[in-house]
GROMACS .gro file of C-alpha atoms in nm:
model
  242
    1MET     CA    1  -0.986 -14.213   1.024
    2GLY     CA    2  -0.628 -14.094   1.068
    3THR     CA    3  -0.637 -13.961   0.714
    4PHE     CA    4  -0.943 -13.740   0.791
    5LYS     CA    5  -0.789 -13.576   1.100
    6LYS     CA    6  -0.483 -13.450   0.913
    7PRO     CA    7  -0.665 -13.230   0.658
    8ALA     CA    8  -0.890 -13.099   0.934
    9ALA     CA    9  -0.589 -12.989   1.129
   10LEU     CA   10  -0.452 -12.802   0.826
   11LEU     CA   11  -0.787 -12.627   0.769
   12LEU     CA   12  -0.799 -12.514   1.130
   13SER     CA   13  -0.447 -12.377   1.107
   14SER     CA   14  -0.540 -12.177   0.794
   15VAL     CA   15  -0.844 -12.024   0.966
   16LEU     CA   16  -0.632 -11.922   1.266
   17LEU     CA   17  -0.370 -11.764   1.036
   18MET     CA   18  -0.631 -11.567   0.845
   19THR     CA   19  -0.783 -11.442   1.173
   20LEU     CA   20  -0.443 -11.321   1.294
   21LEU     CA   21  -0.375 -11.146   0.962
   22ALA     CA   22  -0.714 -10.971   0.974
   23GLY     CA   23  -0.640 -10.850   1.329
   24CYS     CA   24  -0.304 -10.709   1.221
   25GLN     CA   25  -0.463 -10.524   0.931
   26SER     CA   26  -0.728 -10.364   1.154
   27ASP     CA   27  -0.460 -10.253   1.405
   28SER     CA   28  -0.245 -10.100   1.135
   29ALA     CA   29  -0.546  -9.914   0.986
   30ALA     CA   30  -0.635  -9.739   1.315
   31PRO     CA   31  -0.313  -9.528   1.347
   32ALA     CA   32  -0.349  -9.418   0.983
   33ALA     CA   33  -0.637  -9.194   1.088
   34THR     CA   34  -0.424  -9.006   1.347
   35PRO     CA   35  -0.195  -8.815   1.107
   36SER     CA   36  -0.505  -8.672   0.933
   37ALA     CA   37  -0.555  -8.446   1.238
   38GLU     CA   38  -0.211  -8.285   1.194
   39PRO     CA   39  -0.292  -8.106   0.862
   40THR     CA   40  -0.596  -7.954   1.036
   41THR     CA   41  -0.368  -7.797   1.299
   42GLU     CA   42  -0.127  -7.675   1.033
   43ALA     CA   43  -0.415  -7.531   0.831
   44ALA     CA   44  -0.531  -7.338   1.137
   45ALA     CA   45  -0.177  -7.209   1.193
   46THR     CA   46  -0.154  -7.105   0.827
   47ALA     CA   47  -0.486  -6.920   0.844
   48ALA     CA   48  -0.376  -6.720   1.151
   49PRO     CA   49  -0.126  -6.494   0.965
   50GLU     CA   50  -0.394  -6.419   0.703
   51ALA     CA   51  -0.628  -6.301   0.977
   52SER     CA   52  -0.350  -6.087   1.131
   53ALA     CA   53  -0.320  -5.898   0.801
   54THR     CA   54  -0.658  -5.732   0.861
   55PRO     CA   55  -0.533  -5.468   1.117
   56ALA     CA   56  -0.254  -5.371   0.876
   57ALA     CA   57  -0.514  -5.288   0.615
   58THR     CA   58  -0.703  -5.065   0.859
   59GLU     CA   59  -0.388  -4.853   0.916
   60THR     CA   60  -0.397  -4.713   0.560
   61PRO     CA   61  -0.681  -4.459   0.613
   62ALA     CA   62  -0.514  -4.333   0.932
   63GLU     CA   63  -0.190  -4.270   0.745
   64ALA     CA   64  -0.377  -4.083   0.471
   65THR     CA   65  -0.519  -3.825   0.714
   66PRO     CA   66  -0.200  -3.612   0.751
   67ALA     CA   67  -0.152  -3.614   0.375
   68ALA     CA   68  -0.499  -3.472   0.329
   69SER     CA   69  -0.440  -3.196   0.582
   70ALA     CA   70  -0.113  -3.106   0.414
   71GLY     CA   71  -0.305  -3.025   0.099
   72SER     CA   72  -0.517  -2.757   0.268
   73SER     CA   73  -0.483  -2.413   0.113
   74GLU     CA   74  -0.263  -2.164   0.293
   75ALA     CA   75  -0.420  -1.844   0.413
   76ILE     CA   76  -0.335  -1.534   0.219
   77LYS     CA   77  -0.066  -1.341   0.399
   78GLU     CA   78  -0.035  -0.966   0.437
   79GLY     CA   79   0.108  -0.794   0.133
   80THR     CA   80   0.114  -1.098  -0.098
   81ILE     CA   81  -0.186  -1.022  -0.321
   82GLU     CA   82  -0.094  -0.913  -0.673
   83LYS     CA   83  -0.213  -0.557  -0.735
   84GLU     CA   84  -0.235  -0.570  -1.115
   85GLY     CA   85  -0.595  -0.634  -1.218
   86ASN     CA   86  -0.701  -0.715  -0.862
   87VAL     CA   87  -1.078  -0.667  -0.834
   88ILE     CA   88  -1.067  -0.622  -0.457
   89LEU     CA   89  -0.828  -0.329  -0.486
   90LYS     CA   90  -1.080  -0.155  -0.711
   91GLU     CA   91  -1.283  -0.111  -0.391
   92LEU     CA   92  -1.010   0.130  -0.281
   93ALA     CA   93  -1.118   0.400  -0.522
   94PHE     CA   94  -1.337   0.706  -0.566
   95VAL     CA   95  -1.570   0.822  -0.843
   96TYR     CA   96  -1.586   1.169  -0.997
   97LYS     CA   97  -1.796   1.254  -1.303
   98ASP     CA   98  -1.825   0.888  -1.406
   99GLN     CA   99  -1.447   0.845  -1.380
  100THR     CA  100  -1.313   0.589  -1.130
  101ILE     CA  101  -0.967   0.654  -0.987
  102ALA     CA  102  -0.823   0.364  -0.787
  103LEU     CA  103  -0.527   0.296  -0.567
  104SER     CA  104  -0.226   0.166  -0.766
  105ASP     CA  105  -0.354   0.310  -1.096
  106ILE     CA  106  -0.068   0.415  -1.323
  107VAL     CA  107  -0.110   0.785  -1.405
  108ASP     CA  108   0.072   1.097  -1.524
  109ASP     CA  109  -0.003   1.470  -1.525
  110ALA     CA  110  -0.210   1.456  -1.843
  111LYS     CA  111  -0.419   1.158  -1.737
  112LEU     CA  112  -0.504   1.296  -1.392
  113GLU     CA  113  -0.591   1.643  -1.521
  114SER     CA  114  -0.805   1.503  -1.799
  115MET     CA  115  -1.024   1.338  -1.533
  116LEU     CA  116  -1.007   1.592  -1.249
  117GLY     CA  117  -0.935   1.923  -1.415
  118LYS     CA  118  -0.623   2.132  -1.374
  119ALA     CA  119  -0.436   2.079  -1.048
  120THR     CA  120  -0.408   2.386  -0.823
  121ASN     CA  121  -0.063   2.273  -0.715
  122LYS     CA  122   0.197   2.010  -0.814
  123THR     CA  123   0.516   1.921  -0.627
  124SER     CA  124   0.790   1.663  -0.680
  125HIS     CA  125   1.052   1.512  -0.450
  126THR     CA  126   1.327   1.256  -0.517
  127TYR     CA  127   1.434   1.068  -0.204
  128SER     CA  128   1.804   1.081  -0.116
  129VAL     CA  129   2.027   0.982   0.174
  130ASP     CA  130   2.051   1.335   0.316
  131ASP     CA  131   1.694   1.462   0.259
  132GLY     CA  132   1.607   1.423   0.627
  133LYS     CA  133   1.306   1.199   0.560
  134ASN     CA  134   1.472   0.873   0.668
  135MET     CA  135   1.312   0.674   0.386
  136ASP     CA  136   1.607   0.455   0.294
  137THR     CA  137   1.396   0.206   0.100
  138LEU     CA  138   1.278   0.486  -0.131
  139ILE     CA  139   1.617   0.641  -0.208
  140GLY     CA  140   1.634   0.731  -0.577
  141ARG     CA  141   1.258   0.714  -0.629
  142THR     CA  142   1.049   1.022  -0.704
  143GLU     CA  143   0.721   1.115  -0.536
  144LYS     CA  144   0.473   1.359  -0.691
  145THR     CA  145   0.185   1.536  -0.514
  146TYR     CA  146  -0.119   1.676  -0.698
  147THR     CA  147  -0.361   1.910  -0.523
  148PHE     CA  148  -0.717   1.960  -0.647
  149PRO     CA  149  -1.006   2.135  -0.464
  150GLY     CA  150  -1.093   1.898  -0.177
  151LEU     CA  151  -0.853   1.628  -0.302
  152GLU     CA  152  -0.484   1.537  -0.274
  153ILE     CA  153  -0.324   1.257  -0.475
  154LYS     CA  154   0.028   1.125  -0.430
  155THR     CA  155   0.216   0.908  -0.680
  156ILE     CA  156   0.558   0.744  -0.680
  157ASP     CA  157   0.765   0.592  -0.956
  158SER     CA  158   0.787   0.217  -0.979
  159GLY     CA  159   1.165   0.222  -0.971
  160ASP     CA  160   1.245   0.291  -1.334
  161GLY     CA  161   1.162   0.661  -1.313
  162LYS     CA  162   0.913   0.630  -1.599
  163GLN     CA  163   0.584   0.495  -1.462
  164PHE     CA  164   0.412   0.648  -1.159
  165TYR     CA  165   0.134   0.481  -0.961
  166ILE     CA  166  -0.106   0.623  -0.700
  167PHE     CA  167  -0.018   0.530  -0.342
  168SER     CA  168  -0.221   0.788  -0.148
  169MET     CA  169  -0.545   0.984  -0.191
  170LYS     CA  170  -0.714   1.213   0.063
  171ILE     CA  171  -1.066   1.346   0.010
  172THR     CA  172  -1.219   1.639   0.199
  173ASP     CA  173  -1.495   1.740  -0.045
  174PRO     CA  174  -1.831   1.558  -0.084
  175LYS     CA  175  -1.817   1.575  -0.465
  176TYR     CA  176  -1.580   1.277  -0.458
  177ALA     CA  177  -1.762   0.956  -0.353
  178THR     CA  178  -1.624   0.609  -0.286
  179VAL     CA  179  -1.738   0.323  -0.511
  180ARG     CA  180  -1.995   0.241  -0.242
  181ASN     CA  181  -2.121   0.600  -0.258
  182ILE     CA  182  -1.989   0.724   0.076
  183LYS     CA  183  -1.900   1.096   0.083
  184VAL     CA  184  -1.763   1.349   0.327
  185GLY     CA  185  -2.055   1.458   0.547
  186ASP     CA  186  -2.230   1.119   0.554
  187SER     CA  187  -2.333   0.984   0.895
  188LEU     CA  188  -2.144   0.714   1.083
  189ASP     CA  189  -2.451   0.487   1.060
  190THR     CA  190  -2.457   0.525   0.680
  191LEU     CA  191  -2.085   0.447   0.667
  192LYS     CA  192  -2.127   0.130   0.876
  193LYS     CA  193  -2.408   0.007   0.653
  194ALA     CA  194  -2.201   0.066   0.338
  195TYR     CA  195  -1.887  -0.097   0.482
  196PRO     CA  196  -1.997  -0.369   0.729
  197GLU     CA  197  -1.649  -0.527   0.699
  198GLY     CA  198  -1.484  -0.216   0.846
  199LYS     CA  199  -1.445  -0.118   1.210
  200LEU     CA  200  -1.374   0.180   1.434
  201THR     CA  201  -1.015   0.177   1.554
  202GLY     CA  202  -1.085   0.368   1.878
  203ASP     CA  203  -1.373   0.383   2.124
  204GLY     CA  204  -1.606   0.523   1.860
  205ALA     CA  205  -1.799   0.760   2.085
  206PRO     CA  206  -2.043   0.952   1.857
  207GLU     CA  207  -1.940   1.296   1.985
  208GLU     CA  208  -1.566   1.227   1.962
  209GLU     CA  209  -1.319   1.176   1.679
  210ASP     CA  210  -1.236   0.830   1.556
  211ASP     CA  211  -1.112   0.644   1.249
  212PHE     CA  212  -1.312   0.380   1.069
  213ARG     CA  213  -1.080   0.138   0.886
  214PHE     CA  214  -1.169  -0.072   0.582
  215ALA     CA  215  -0.900  -0.311   0.454
  216PRO     CA  216  -1.054  -0.564   0.214
  217SER     CA  217  -0.740  -0.752   0.107
  218ASN     CA  218  -0.457  -0.706   0.355
  219TYR     CA  219  -0.302  -0.460   0.601
  220VAL     CA  220  -0.099  -0.286   0.331
  221ASP     CA  221  -0.383  -0.138   0.126
  222TYR     CA  222  -0.665   0.029   0.317
  223MET     CA  223  -0.928   0.302   0.338
  224LEU     CA  224  -0.955   0.523   0.647
  225PHE     CA  225  -1.261   0.734   0.721
  226HIS     CA  226  -1.198   1.004   0.979
  227VAL     CA  227  -1.517   1.050   1.181
  228LYS     CA  228  -1.599   1.357   1.392
  229GLY     CA  229  -1.934   1.430   1.550
  230ALA     CA  230  -2.070   1.102   1.408
  231LYS     CA  231  -2.003   1.223   1.052
  232VAL     CA  232  -1.735   1.148   0.792
  233GLU     CA  233  -1.488   1.438   0.792
  234SER     CA  234  -1.228   1.300   0.547
  235ILE     CA  235  -1.148   0.984   0.350
  236SER     CA  236  -0.793   0.852   0.302
  237ILE     CA  237  -0.710   0.573   0.058
  238SER     CA  238  -0.353   0.448   0.092
  239THR     CA  239  -0.097   0.173   0.055
  240LEU     CA  240   0.214   0.133   0.268
  241LEU     CA  241   0.534   0.190   0.073
  242ASP     CA  242   0.816  -0.064   0.099
   0.00000   0.00000   0.00000
C-alpha cells in the first residue's frame, strides 16, 4: 500500500507542474499581441506626409499662370511697323490712270513724270543749320517738291542723297482717287462709308470745316480729308519725318 501512494504522489506533482507551465505560456503569449498595434500607428504616421504632398501638386497650375501671361503678344507701338512691302501702307495711296502711287514709294523725276505727266513746277531744298526752318533732324537731307495740276508731291532723300521716297501728297482735283475710290467733291456720308475706321477730329458740323483722319497702322502715317460744307475739299496723305 505504501508503494502505491508514492507513484501517485509523483504523478500528481507532474500534473501540477504541467498546469503551471501552461499558465505561464498563455500569459507570455498575451503581451505578444500588443506590439502589433505599434506598426499600425507608425504606418498611419508614414502615410500622413504622403497625403500632405497633394496640396503641393495643386500649386503647379497656379505658378504657370504668370508664365502664360508673359507670353502674350505685345501691342504694336506707334512708328514701329516696317514700311517696306507693308500692305497696310498701300492704303495710303491714290490712283491715276491705272497707276497707284503710295506713301513711301521710292521715286525720281522720270518715274513720277512717266505716271503723272510733266510737272508744272519742281523745287529742291537741302536742310542746313541756318536755313531758318528749325529742322535739326533733317540737316543735310534734301527735299523735293513736284507740282502737278491739282496735286503736290513731296519727297526726301533717305540719308544717302541717292534715293528719294514720298512723304507727302496733297490732292485738290477729283481726277485723283484714293484706293477706296474717294475723290475731292464726294460727300461726307460717302467718305464715312468708305473709311469706317476713320473719324472727324473736330465737332464735324455739316456746314462747317473739319478734318476726317484715317490712320490704319500708326500715328506716323495717315490720310487727312479736309471737309467743308459736308464735302471733301482736299486729301492729304503724309508721314511724319524724324
